[in-house]
Amino acid sequence: MTGTTHAPELVIEAIDLSYDDRRVVEGLSLHVATGRITTIVGPNGCGKSTLLRGIARILKPGAGRVLLDGSDIHRMPTREVAQRIGLLPQGPTAPEGLTVEDLVSRGRYPHQTMFQRWSHADEAAVDSALASTGMDDLRRRPVDELSGGQRQRAWIALALAQETPIVLLDEPTTFLDLAHQVDVLDLLADLNERDGRTIVMVLHDVNQAARYSHEIVAMKAGAVVAAGPPGGIIDAAFLREVFGLEAQVIADPVDGTPVCLPIHRRRSRAPVGAEA
């Protein structure tokens, strides 16, 4: 998938999402910015990952709807949804010994039928995904032999090979060191700019979310409490409301995006060993 592609309009209408009898998301509505990067932030347990699972049709809402170009995804054929929405869950694992190429090839399953198996289009999609993520030279390496950053790139390549105009990623930088976190986020930004894909991801780091996102969606206790461009919503009051955190917010000297500087509780204490 190269060049700008049409991304369907994604709208969430007043959905409730639960696990057994425990309601996690309640009455949540959201219009996802088409062809942009939207990042969901919020404290642990607020429903961020649950919302992604609802959007991806893994969880069925107890109430409300998720709409793709006006159609309820739960009334659409599974294959059609899989051709339009791809999900990279948190901490995915591959079968032992599976090569990078084999893993990425699994992204082509939604495009295959009983009468049409592997094709030149499938081959081209896998090759493009491996090239886009810098994984072509590692295509025959077992996934379980890769470094953390390489492994995450392999999973992103699988999502790209699926060629969906909407890509959902649940904490794609988890367990990566800072250099690999930036590497993965730069890759996603490049893919958004190149292909016009709608990217929705969950991140814990508010500063990274501010730097890489066109839109921020902040959740708390299963509801959206703020949404908008990073520069328009992230300030000290935002951090206090969403995270219960006292912080200063300054402009990044490189790109002007908000940077959060937490005020730690020891700020007024004298350094250890200092004279009274």
PDB file of C-alpha atoms in Angstrom:
ATOM      1  CA  MET A   1       0.000   0.000   0.000  1.00  0.00           C
ATOM      2  CA  THR A   2       1.852   3.058  -1.209  1.00  0.00           C
ATOM      3  CA  GLY A   3       0.684   6.591  -1.695  1.00  0.00           C
ATOM      4  CA  THR A   4      -2.327   8.100   0.011  1.00  0.00           C
ATOM      5  CA  THR A   5      -5.092   5.601   0.650  1.00  0.00           C
ATOM      6  CA  HIS A   6      -8.717   6.088   1.587  1.00  0.00           C
ATOM      7  CA  ALA A   7      -9.209   5.493   5.272  1.00  0.00           C
ATOM      8  CA  PRO A   8     -12.804   4.854   6.306  1.00  0.00           C
ATOM      9  CA  GLU A   9     -14.468   7.131   8.816  1.00  0.00           C
ATOM     10  CA  LEU A  10     -14.327   5.580  12.290  1.00  0.00           C
ATOM     11  CA  VAL A  11     -16.958   6.686  14.797  1.00  0.00           C
ATOM     12  CA  ILE A  12     -17.695   5.290  18.257  1.00  0.00           C
ATOM     13  CA  GLU A  13     -21.218   5.965  19.481  1.00  0.00           C
ATOM     14  CA  ALA A  14     -21.983   5.698  23.218  1.00  0.00           C
ATOM     15  CA  ILE A  15     -20.470   2.239  23.695  1.00  0.00           C
ATOM     16  CA  ASP A  16     -20.382   0.165  26.874  1.00  0.00           C
ATOM     17  CA  LEU A  17     -17.660  -2.491  27.125  1.00  0.00           C
ATOM     18  CA  SER A  18     -17.480  -5.120  29.859  1.00  0.00           C
ATOM     19  CA  TYR A  19     -15.617  -8.225  30.967  1.00  0.00           C
ATOM     20  CA  ASP A  20     -18.224 -10.587  32.400  1.00  0.00           C
ATOM     21  CA  ASP A  21     -20.143  -8.376  34.852  1.00  0.00           C
ATOM     22  CA  ARG A  22     -17.436  -5.727  35.213  1.00  0.00           C
ATOM     23  CA  ARG A  23     -18.105  -2.675  33.083  1.00  0.00           C
ATOM     24  CA  VAL A  24     -14.869  -1.005  31.976  1.00  0.00           C
ATOM     25  CA  VAL A  25     -16.052   1.523  29.389  1.00  0.00           C
ATOM     26  CA  GLU A  26     -19.399   3.259  29.701  1.00  0.00           C
ATOM     27  CA  GLY A  27     -21.201   5.543  27.260  1.00  0.00           C
ATOM     28  CA  LEU A  28     -18.031   6.448  25.366  1.00  0.00           C
ATOM     29  CA  SER A  29     -18.338   8.405  22.119  1.00  0.00           C
ATOM     30  CA  LEU A  30     -15.461   9.396  19.857  1.00  0.00           C
ATOM     31  CA  HIS A  31     -14.936  10.539  16.280  1.00  0.00           C
ATOM     32  CA  VAL A  32     -11.457   9.335  15.242  1.00  0.00           C
ATOM     33  CA  ALA A  33      -9.538  11.748  13.009  1.00  0.00           C
ATOM     34  CA  THR A  34      -9.309  10.116   9.575  1.00  0.00           C
ATOM     35  CA  GLY A  35      -5.807   9.754   8.145  1.00  0.00           C
ATOM     36  CA  ARG A  36      -4.212  11.088  11.340  1.00  0.00           C
ATOM     37  CA  ILE A  37      -2.398   9.731  14.390  1.00  0.00           C
ATOM     38  CA  THR A  38      -4.565   9.584  17.500  1.00  0.00           C
ATOM     39  CA  THR A  39      -3.074   8.501  20.824  1.00  0.00           C
ATOM     40  CA  ILE A  40      -5.104   7.377  23.819  1.00  0.00           C
ATOM     41  CA  VAL A  41      -3.597   8.218  27.209  1.00  0.00           C
ATOM     42  CA  GLY A  42      -4.759   7.806  30.778  1.00  0.00           C
ATOM     43  CA  PRO A  43      -3.981   6.084  34.078  1.00  0.00           C
ATOM     44  CA  ASN A  44      -3.674   2.310  34.376  1.00  0.00           C
ATOM     45  CA  GLY A  45      -7.013   0.507  34.338  1.00  0.00           C
ATOM     46  CA  CYS A  46      -8.962   3.386  32.778  1.00  0.00           C
ATOM     47  CA  GLY A  47     -10.081   1.317  29.750  1.00  0.00           C
ATOM     48  CA  LYS A  48      -7.593   2.290  27.037  1.00  0.00           C
ATOM     49  CA  SER A  49      -6.812  -1.249  25.854  1.00  0.00           C
ATOM     50  CA  THR A  50     -10.443  -2.267  26.293  1.00  0.00           C
ATOM     51  CA  LEU A  51     -11.490   0.542  23.955  1.00  0.00           C
ATOM     52  CA  LEU A  52      -9.047  -0.687  21.285  1.00  0.00           C
ATOM     53  CA  ARG A  53     -10.469  -4.199  21.606  1.00  0.00           C
ATOM     54  CA  GLY A  54     -13.957  -2.792  21.149  1.00  0.00           C
ATOM     55  CA  ILE A  55     -12.926  -0.865  18.035  1.00  0.00           C
ATOM     56  CA  ALA A  56     -11.286  -3.999  16.613  1.00  0.00           C
ATOM     57  CA  ARG A  57     -14.474  -6.062  17.179  1.00  0.00           C
ATOM     58  CA  ILE A  58     -12.780  -8.359  19.697  1.00  0.00           C
ATOM     59  CA  LEU A  59     -15.203  -7.137  22.361  1.00  0.00           C
ATOM     60  CA  LYS A  60     -18.862  -6.623  21.527  1.00  0.00           C
ATOM     61  CA  PRO A  61     -20.403  -3.524  23.088  1.00  0.00           C
ATOM     62  CA  GLY A  62     -23.221  -4.070  25.549  1.00  0.00           C
ATOM     63  CA  ALA A  63     -24.665  -0.841  24.193  1.00  0.00           C
ATOM     64  CA  GLY A  64     -23.762   1.609  21.439  1.00  0.00           C
ATOM     65  CA  ARG A  65     -22.030   1.033  18.114  1.00  0.00           C
ATOM     66  CA  VAL A  66     -18.667   1.219  16.350  1.00  0.00           C
ATOM     67  CA  LEU A  67     -19.201   2.514  12.818  1.00  0.00           C
ATOM     68  CA  LEU A  68     -16.987   2.204   9.738  1.00  0.00           C
ATOM     69  CA  ASP A  69     -18.194   4.623   7.075  1.00  0.00           C
ATOM     70  CA  GLY A  70     -21.584   4.473   8.766  1.00  0.00           C
ATOM     71  CA  SER A  71     -21.819   0.670   8.996  1.00  0.00           C
ATOM     72  CA  ASP A  72     -21.921  -1.157  12.340  1.00  0.00           C
ATOM     73  CA  ILE A  73     -18.811  -3.371  12.420  1.00  0.00           C
ATOM     74  CA  HIS A  74     -20.765  -6.120  14.167  1.00  0.00           C
ATOM     75  CA  ARG A  75     -23.062  -6.330  11.150  1.00  0.00           C
ATOM     76  CA  MET A  76     -20.176  -6.508   8.692  1.00  0.00           C
ATOM     77  CA  PRO A  77     -18.490  -9.730   7.488  1.00  0.00           C
ATOM     78  CA  THR A  78     -15.426 -10.632   9.548  1.00  0.00           C
ATOM     79  CA  ARG A  79     -13.175 -10.689   6.486  1.00  0.00           C
ATOM     80  CA  GLU A  80     -14.269  -7.192   5.457  1.00  0.00           C
ATOM     81  CA  VAL A  81     -13.496  -5.798   8.926  1.00  0.00           C
ATOM     82  CA  ALA A  82     -10.086  -7.527   8.900  1.00  0.00           C
ATOM     83  CA  GLN A  83      -9.321  -5.907   5.543  1.00  0.00           C
ATOM     84  CA  ARG A  84      -9.999  -2.452   6.992  1.00  0.00           C
ATOM     85  CA  ILE A  85      -8.847  -2.578  10.635  1.00  0.00           C
ATOM     86  CA  GLY A  86      -5.604  -4.133  11.860  1.00  0.00           C
ATOM     87  CA  LEU A  87      -4.736  -4.578  15.540  1.00  0.00           C
ATOM     88  CA  LEU A  88      -1.312  -5.018  17.112  1.00  0.00           C
ATOM     89  CA  PRO A  89      -2.052  -6.121  20.696  1.00  0.00           C
ATOM     90  CA  GLN A  90       0.187  -5.511  23.680  1.00  0.00           C
ATOM     91  CA  GLY A  91       3.039  -7.996  24.034  1.00  0.00           C
ATOM     92  CA  PRO A  92       2.189 -10.374  21.144  1.00  0.00           C
ATOM     93  CA  THR A  93       4.021 -13.704  20.981  1.00  0.00           C
ATOM     94  CA  ALA A  94       4.922 -15.847  17.995  1.00  0.00           C
ATOM     95  CA  PRO A  95       5.176 -19.654  17.870  1.00  0.00           C
ATOM     96  CA  GLU A  96       8.702 -20.894  18.558  1.00  0.00           C
ATOM     97  CA  GLY A  97      10.871 -21.042  15.445  1.00  0.00           C
ATOM     98  CA  LEU A  98       8.507 -18.984  13.267  1.00  0.00           C
ATOM     99  CA  THR A  99      10.529 -16.818  10.886  1.00  0.00           C
ATOM    100  CA  VAL A 100       9.958 -13.117  10.340  1.00  0.00           C
ATOM    101  CA  GLU A 101       8.734 -13.759   6.805  1.00  0.00           C
ATOM    102  CA  ASP A 102       6.255 -16.404   7.978  1.00  0.00           C
ATOM    103  CA  LEU A 103       4.959 -14.075  10.695  1.00  0.00           C
ATOM    104  CA  VAL A 104       4.480 -11.166   8.312  1.00  0.00           C
ATOM    105  CA  SER A 105       2.807 -13.458   5.764  1.00  0.00           C
ATOM    106  CA  ARG A 106       0.036 -14.116   8.277  1.00  0.00           C
ATOM    107  CA  GLY A 107      -1.106 -10.567   7.721  1.00  0.00           C
ATOM    108  CA  ARG A 108      -2.349 -11.649   4.301  1.00  0.00           C
ATOM    109  CA  TYR A 109      -4.954 -14.124   5.594  1.00  0.00           C
ATOM    110  CA  PRO A 110      -7.886 -11.653   5.316  1.00  0.00           C
ATOM    111  CA  HIS A 111      -7.132 -11.269   1.600  1.00  0.00           C
ATOM    112  CA  GLN A 112      -7.194 -14.978   0.812  1.00  0.00           C
ATOM    113  CA  THR A 113     -10.173 -17.196   0.055  1.00  0.00           C
ATOM    114  CA  MET A 114     -10.851 -20.878  -0.386  1.00  0.00           C
ATOM    115  CA  PHE A 115     -10.352 -20.493  -4.131  1.00  0.00           C
ATOM    116  CA  GLN A 116      -7.531 -17.952  -4.113  1.00  0.00           C
ATOM    117  CA  ARG A 117      -4.558 -18.695  -1.938  1.00  0.00           C
ATOM    118  CA  TRP A 118      -1.107 -17.091  -2.084  1.00  0.00           C
ATOM    119  CA  SER A 119      -0.729 -14.617  -4.954  1.00  0.00           C
ATOM    120  CA  HIS A 120       1.733 -12.147  -6.429  1.00  0.00           C
ATOM    121  CA  ALA A 121      -0.171  -9.383  -4.612  1.00  0.00           C
ATOM    122  CA  ASP A 122       0.409 -11.180  -1.303  1.00  0.00           C
ATOM    123  CA  GLU A 123       4.103 -11.552  -2.074  1.00  0.00           C
ATOM    124  CA  ALA A 124       4.392  -7.874  -2.977  1.00  0.00           C
ATOM    125  CA  ALA A 125       2.582  -6.816   0.206  1.00  0.00           C
ATOM    126  CA  VAL A 126       4.920  -8.867   2.404  1.00  0.00           C
ATOM    127  CA  ASP A 127       8.013  -7.568   0.601  1.00  0.00           C
ATOM    128  CA  SER A 128       6.791  -3.982   0.964  1.00  0.00           C
ATOM    129  CA  ALA A 129       6.026  -4.418   4.673  1.00  0.00           C
ATOM    130  CA  LEU A 130       9.473  -5.911   5.337  1.00  0.00           C
ATOM    131  CA  ALA A 131      11.174  -3.112   3.393  1.00  0.00           C
ATOM    132  CA  SER A 132       9.143  -0.373   5.115  1.00  0.00           C
ATOM    133  CA  THR A 133      10.112  -1.641   8.566  1.00  0.00           C
ATOM    134  CA  GLY A 134      13.766  -2.322   7.721  1.00  0.00           C
ATOM    135  CA  MET A 135      13.296  -6.056   8.283  1.00  0.00           C
ATOM    136  CA  ASP A 136      14.065  -7.422   4.818  1.00  0.00           C
ATOM    137  CA  ASP A 137      17.551  -8.618   5.747  1.00  0.00           C
ATOM    138  CA  LEU A 138      16.093 -10.484   8.742  1.00  0.00           C
ATOM    139  CA  ARG A 139      13.195 -12.147   6.937  1.00  0.00           C
ATOM    140  CA  ARG A 140      14.548 -15.675   7.465  1.00  0.00           C
ATOM    141  CA  ARG A 141      15.489 -15.201  11.110  1.00  0.00           C
ATOM    142  CA  PRO A 142      13.285 -16.799  13.786  1.00  0.00           C
ATOM    143  CA  VAL A 143      11.265 -14.148  15.578  1.00  0.00           C
ATOM    144  CA  ASP A 144      12.297 -15.486  18.995  1.00  0.00           C
ATOM    145  CA  GLU A 145      15.965 -14.779  18.157  1.00  0.00           C
ATOM    146  CA  LEU A 146      15.383 -11.065  17.517  1.00  0.00           C
ATOM    147  CA  SER A 147      16.062  -8.158  19.838  1.00  0.00           C
ATOM    148  CA  GLY A 148      13.082  -6.401  21.403  1.00  0.00           C
ATOM    149  CA  GLY A 149      13.145  -3.584  18.864  1.00  0.00           C
ATOM    150  CA  GLN A 150      13.494  -5.953  15.911  1.00  0.00           C
ATOM    151  CA  ARG A 151      10.672  -8.128  17.214  1.00  0.00           C
ATOM    152  CA  GLN A 152       8.356  -5.131  17.504  1.00  0.00           C
ATOM    153  CA  ARG A 153       9.229  -4.089  13.959  1.00  0.00           C
ATOM    154  CA  ALA A 154       8.370  -7.592  12.758  1.00  0.00           C
ATOM    155  CA  TRP A 155       4.914  -7.353  14.353  1.00  0.00           C
ATOM    156  CA  ILE A 156       4.379  -3.913  12.850  1.00  0.00           C
ATOM    157  CA  ALA A 157       5.358  -5.383   9.480  1.00  0.00           C
ATOM    158  CA  LEU A 158       2.606  -7.992   9.939  1.00  0.00           C
ATOM    159  CA  ALA A 159       0.100  -5.183  10.528  1.00  0.00           C
ATOM    160  CA  LEU A 160       1.347  -3.388   7.411  1.00  0.00           C
ATOM    161  CA  ALA A 161       1.138  -6.530   5.266  1.00  0.00           C
ATOM    162  CA  GLN A 162      -2.537  -6.734   6.210  1.00  0.00           C
ATOM    163  CA  GLU A 163      -2.855  -3.459   4.244  1.00  0.00           C
ATOM    164  CA  THR A 164      -5.591  -2.032   6.404  1.00  0.00           C
ATOM    165  CA  PRO A 165      -6.253   1.711   6.186  1.00  0.00           C
ATOM    166  CA  ILE A 166      -6.771   1.760   9.976  1.00  0.00           C
ATOM    167  CA  VAL A 167      -4.069   0.402  12.308  1.00  0.00           C
ATOM    168  CA  LEU A 168      -4.598   0.025  16.069  1.00  0.00           C
ATOM    169  CA  LEU A 169      -1.568  -0.449  18.326  1.00  0.00           C
ATOM    170  CA  ASP A 170      -1.723  -1.199  22.043  1.00  0.00           C
ATOM    171  CA  GLU A 171       1.401   0.168  23.724  1.00  0.00           C
ATOM    172  CA  PRO A 172       3.758  -0.516  20.788  1.00  0.00           C
ATOM    173  CA  THR A 173       6.786   0.768  22.737  1.00  0.00           C
ATOM    174  CA  THR A 174       6.373  -1.402  25.846  1.00  0.00           C
ATOM    175  CA  PHE A 175       9.592  -3.152  27.002  1.00  0.00           C
ATOM    176  CA  LEU A 176      11.720  -1.195  24.495  1.00  0.00           C
ATOM    177  CA  ASP A 177      14.636   1.034  25.462  1.00  0.00           C
ATOM    178  CA  LEU A 178      14.376   4.735  24.643  1.00  0.00           C
ATOM    179  CA  ALA A 179      16.225   4.521  21.308  1.00  0.00           C
ATOM    180  CA  HIS A 180      13.966   1.708  20.080  1.00  0.00           C
ATOM    181  CA  GLN A 181      10.855   3.529  21.326  1.00  0.00           C
ATOM    182  CA  VAL A 182      11.749   6.542  19.195  1.00  0.00           C
ATOM    183  CA  ASP A 183      12.605   4.243  16.285  1.00  0.00           C
ATOM    184  CA  VAL A 184       9.168   2.587  16.361  1.00  0.00           C
ATOM    185  CA  LEU A 185       7.290   5.882  16.753  1.00  0.00           C
ATOM    186  CA  ASP A 186       9.269   7.472  13.917  1.00  0.00           C
ATOM    187  CA  LEU A 187       8.322   4.490  11.748  1.00  0.00           C
ATOM    188  CA  LEU A 188       4.624   4.896  12.533  1.00  0.00           C
ATOM    189  CA  ALA A 189       4.789   8.634  11.808  1.00  0.00           C
ATOM    190  CA  ASP A 190       6.457   7.919   8.459  1.00  0.00           C
ATOM    191  CA  LEU A 191       3.799   5.364   7.531  1.00  0.00           C
ATOM    192  CA  ASN A 192       1.016   7.781   8.421  1.00  0.00           C
ATOM    193  CA  GLU A 193       2.575  10.548   6.350  1.00  0.00           C
ATOM    194  CA  ARG A 194       3.371   8.290   3.391  1.00  0.00           C
ATOM    195  CA  ASP A 195       0.164   6.257   3.172  1.00  0.00           C
ATOM    196  CA  GLY A 196      -2.409   8.391   4.949  1.00  0.00           C
ATOM    197  CA  ARG A 197      -3.275   5.511   7.279  1.00  0.00           C
ATOM    198  CA  THR A 198      -5.371   6.225  10.326  1.00  0.00           C
ATOM    199  CA  ILE A 199      -3.278   5.203  13.335  1.00  0.00           C
ATOM    200  CA  VAL A 200      -4.788   4.824  16.796  1.00  0.00           C
ATOM    201  CA  MET A 201      -2.418   3.820  19.565  1.00  0.00           C
ATOM    202  CA  VAL A 202      -2.217   3.587  23.336  1.00  0.00           C
ATOM    203  CA  LEU A 203       0.866   5.107  24.975  1.00  0.00           C
ATOM    204  CA  HIS A 204       1.835   5.615  28.608  1.00  0.00           C
ATOM    205  CA  ASP A 205       4.378   8.352  27.922  1.00  0.00           C
ATOM    206  CA  VAL A 206       2.478  11.639  27.605  1.00  0.00           C
ATOM    207  CA  ASN A 207       5.520  13.437  26.171  1.00  0.00           C
ATOM    208  CA  GLN A 208       5.866  10.885  23.371  1.00  0.00           C
ATOM    209  CA  ALA A 209       2.131  11.034  22.754  1.00  0.00           C
ATOM    210  CA  ALA A 210       2.322  14.820  22.434  1.00  0.00           C
ATOM    211  CA  ARG A 211       5.254  14.699  20.051  1.00  0.00           C
ATOM    212  CA  TYR A 212       3.926  12.057  17.663  1.00  0.00           C
ATOM    213  CA  SER A 213       0.156  12.607  17.641  1.00  0.00           C
ATOM    214  CA  HIS A 214      -2.191  14.879  15.766  1.00  0.00           C
ATOM    215  CA  GLU A 215      -4.899  14.191  18.349  1.00  0.00           C
ATOM    216  CA  ILE A 216      -4.826  13.137  22.005  1.00  0.00           C
ATOM    217  CA  VAL A 217      -7.720  11.284  23.653  1.00  0.00           C
ATOM    218  CA  ALA A 218      -7.494  11.197  27.459  1.00  0.00           C
ATOM    219  CA  MET A 219      -9.478   8.575  29.368  1.00  0.00           C
ATOM    220  CA  LYS A 220     -10.302   8.211  33.024  1.00  0.00           C
ATOM    221  CA  ALA A 221     -12.580   5.632  34.657  1.00  0.00           C
ATOM    222  CA  GLY A 222     -13.849   4.327  31.323  1.00  0.00           C
ATOM    223  CA  ALA A 223     -14.773   7.696  29.821  1.00  0.00           C
ATOM    224  CA  VAL A 224     -13.178  10.342  27.610  1.00  0.00           C
ATOM    225  CA  VAL A 225     -12.356  13.401  29.718  1.00  0.00           C
ATOM    226  CA  ALA A 226     -10.435  15.422  27.101  1.00  0.00           C
ATOM    227  CA  ALA A 227      -9.718  15.223  23.379  1.00  0.00           C
ATOM    228  CA  GLY A 228      -7.960  17.482  20.909  1.00  0.00           C
ATOM    229  CA  PRO A 229      -4.556  18.510  19.508  1.00  0.00           C
ATOM    230  CA  PRO A 230      -1.745  18.092  22.066  1.00  0.00           C
ATOM    231  CA  GLY A 231      -0.976  21.798  22.219  1.00  0.00           C
ATOM    232  CA  GLY A 232      -4.602  22.621  22.826  1.00  0.00           C
ATOM    233  CA  ILE A 233      -5.329  20.332  25.774  1.00  0.00           C
ATOM    234  CA  ILE A 234      -2.120  19.321  27.575  1.00  0.00           C
ATOM    235  CA  ASP A 235      -1.403  21.675  30.432  1.00  0.00           C
ATOM    236  CA  ALA A 236      -0.965  21.477  34.199  1.00  0.00           C
ATOM    237  CA  ALA A 237      -4.722  21.259  34.783  1.00  0.00           C
ATOM    238  CA  PHE A 238      -4.997  18.398  32.260  1.00  0.00           C
ATOM    239  CA  LEU A 239      -2.298  16.373  34.039  1.00  0.00           C
ATOM    240  CA  ARG A 240      -3.895  17.037  37.408  1.00  0.00           C
ATOM    241  CA  GLU A 241      -7.345  15.940  36.219  1.00  0.00           C
ATOM    242  CA  VAL A 242      -6.315  12.873  34.228  1.00  0.00           C
ATOM    243  CA  PHE A 243      -3.363  11.528  36.219  1.00  0.00           C
ATOM    244  CA  GLY A 244      -3.615  13.298  39.578  1.00  0.00           C
ATOM    245  CA  LEU A 245      -0.120  14.617  38.846  1.00  0.00           C
ATOM    246  CA  GLU A 246       1.323  18.005  39.709  1.00  0.00           C
ATOM    247  CA  ALA A 247       3.538  19.112  36.832  1.00  0.00           C
ATOM    248  CA  GLN A 248       4.768  22.020  34.799  1.00  0.00           C
ATOM    249  CA  VAL A 249       4.244  22.030  31.041  1.00  0.00           C
ATOM    250  CA  ILE A 250       6.753  23.731  28.759  1.00  0.00           C
ATOM    251  CA  ALA A 251       7.171  23.888  24.986  1.00  0.00           C
ATOM    252  CA  ASP A 252       9.608  21.431  23.424  1.00  0.00           C
ATOM    253  CA  PRO A 253      12.526  23.550  22.138  1.00  0.00           C
ATOM    254  CA  VAL A 254      12.715  21.406  18.987  1.00  0.00           C
ATOM    255  CA  ASP A 255       9.127  21.246  17.742  1.00  0.00           C
ATOM    256  CA  GLY A 256       7.043  23.234  20.214  1.00  0.00           C
ATOM    257  CA  THR A 257       4.942  20.293  21.434  1.00  0.00           C
ATOM    258  CA  PRO A 258       4.035  20.174  25.139  1.00  0.00           C
ATOM    259  CA  VAL A 259       6.586  18.623  27.499  1.00  0.00           C
ATOM    260  CA  CYS A 260       5.428  17.545  30.961  1.00  0.00           C
ATOM    261  CA  LEU A 261       7.819  18.044  33.880  1.00  0.00           C
ATOM    262  CA  PRO A 262       6.455  16.273  36.987  1.00  0.00           C
ATOM    263  CA  ILE A 263       6.952  18.054  40.301  1.00  0.00           C
ATOM    264  CA  HIS A 264       8.213  15.362  42.662  1.00  0.00           C
ATOM    265  CA  ARG A 265       7.343  15.338  46.339  1.00  0.00           C
ATOM    266  CA  ARG A 266      10.975  15.777  47.415  1.00  0.00           C
ATOM    267  CA  ARG A 267      11.376  19.095  45.616  1.00  0.00           C
ATOM    268  CA  SER A 268      11.479  21.074  48.868  1.00  0.00           C
ATOM    269  CA  ARG A 269      13.779  18.761  50.779  1.00  0.00           C
ATOM    270  CA  ALA A 270      17.422  19.624  51.280  1.00  0.00           C
ATOM    271  CA  PRO A 271      19.918  17.342  49.503  1.00  0.00           C
ATOM    272  CA  VAL A 272      21.261  14.461  51.592  1.00  0.00           C
ATOM    273  CA  GLY A 273      24.322  15.632  53.508  1.00  0.00           C
ATOM    274  CA  ALA A 274      23.519  19.328  53.110  1.00  0.00           C
ATOM    275  CA  GLU A 275      24.014  21.565  56.124  1.00  0.00           C
ATOM    276  CA  ALA A 276      20.931  22.744  57.989  1.00  0.00           C
TER     277      ALA A 276
END
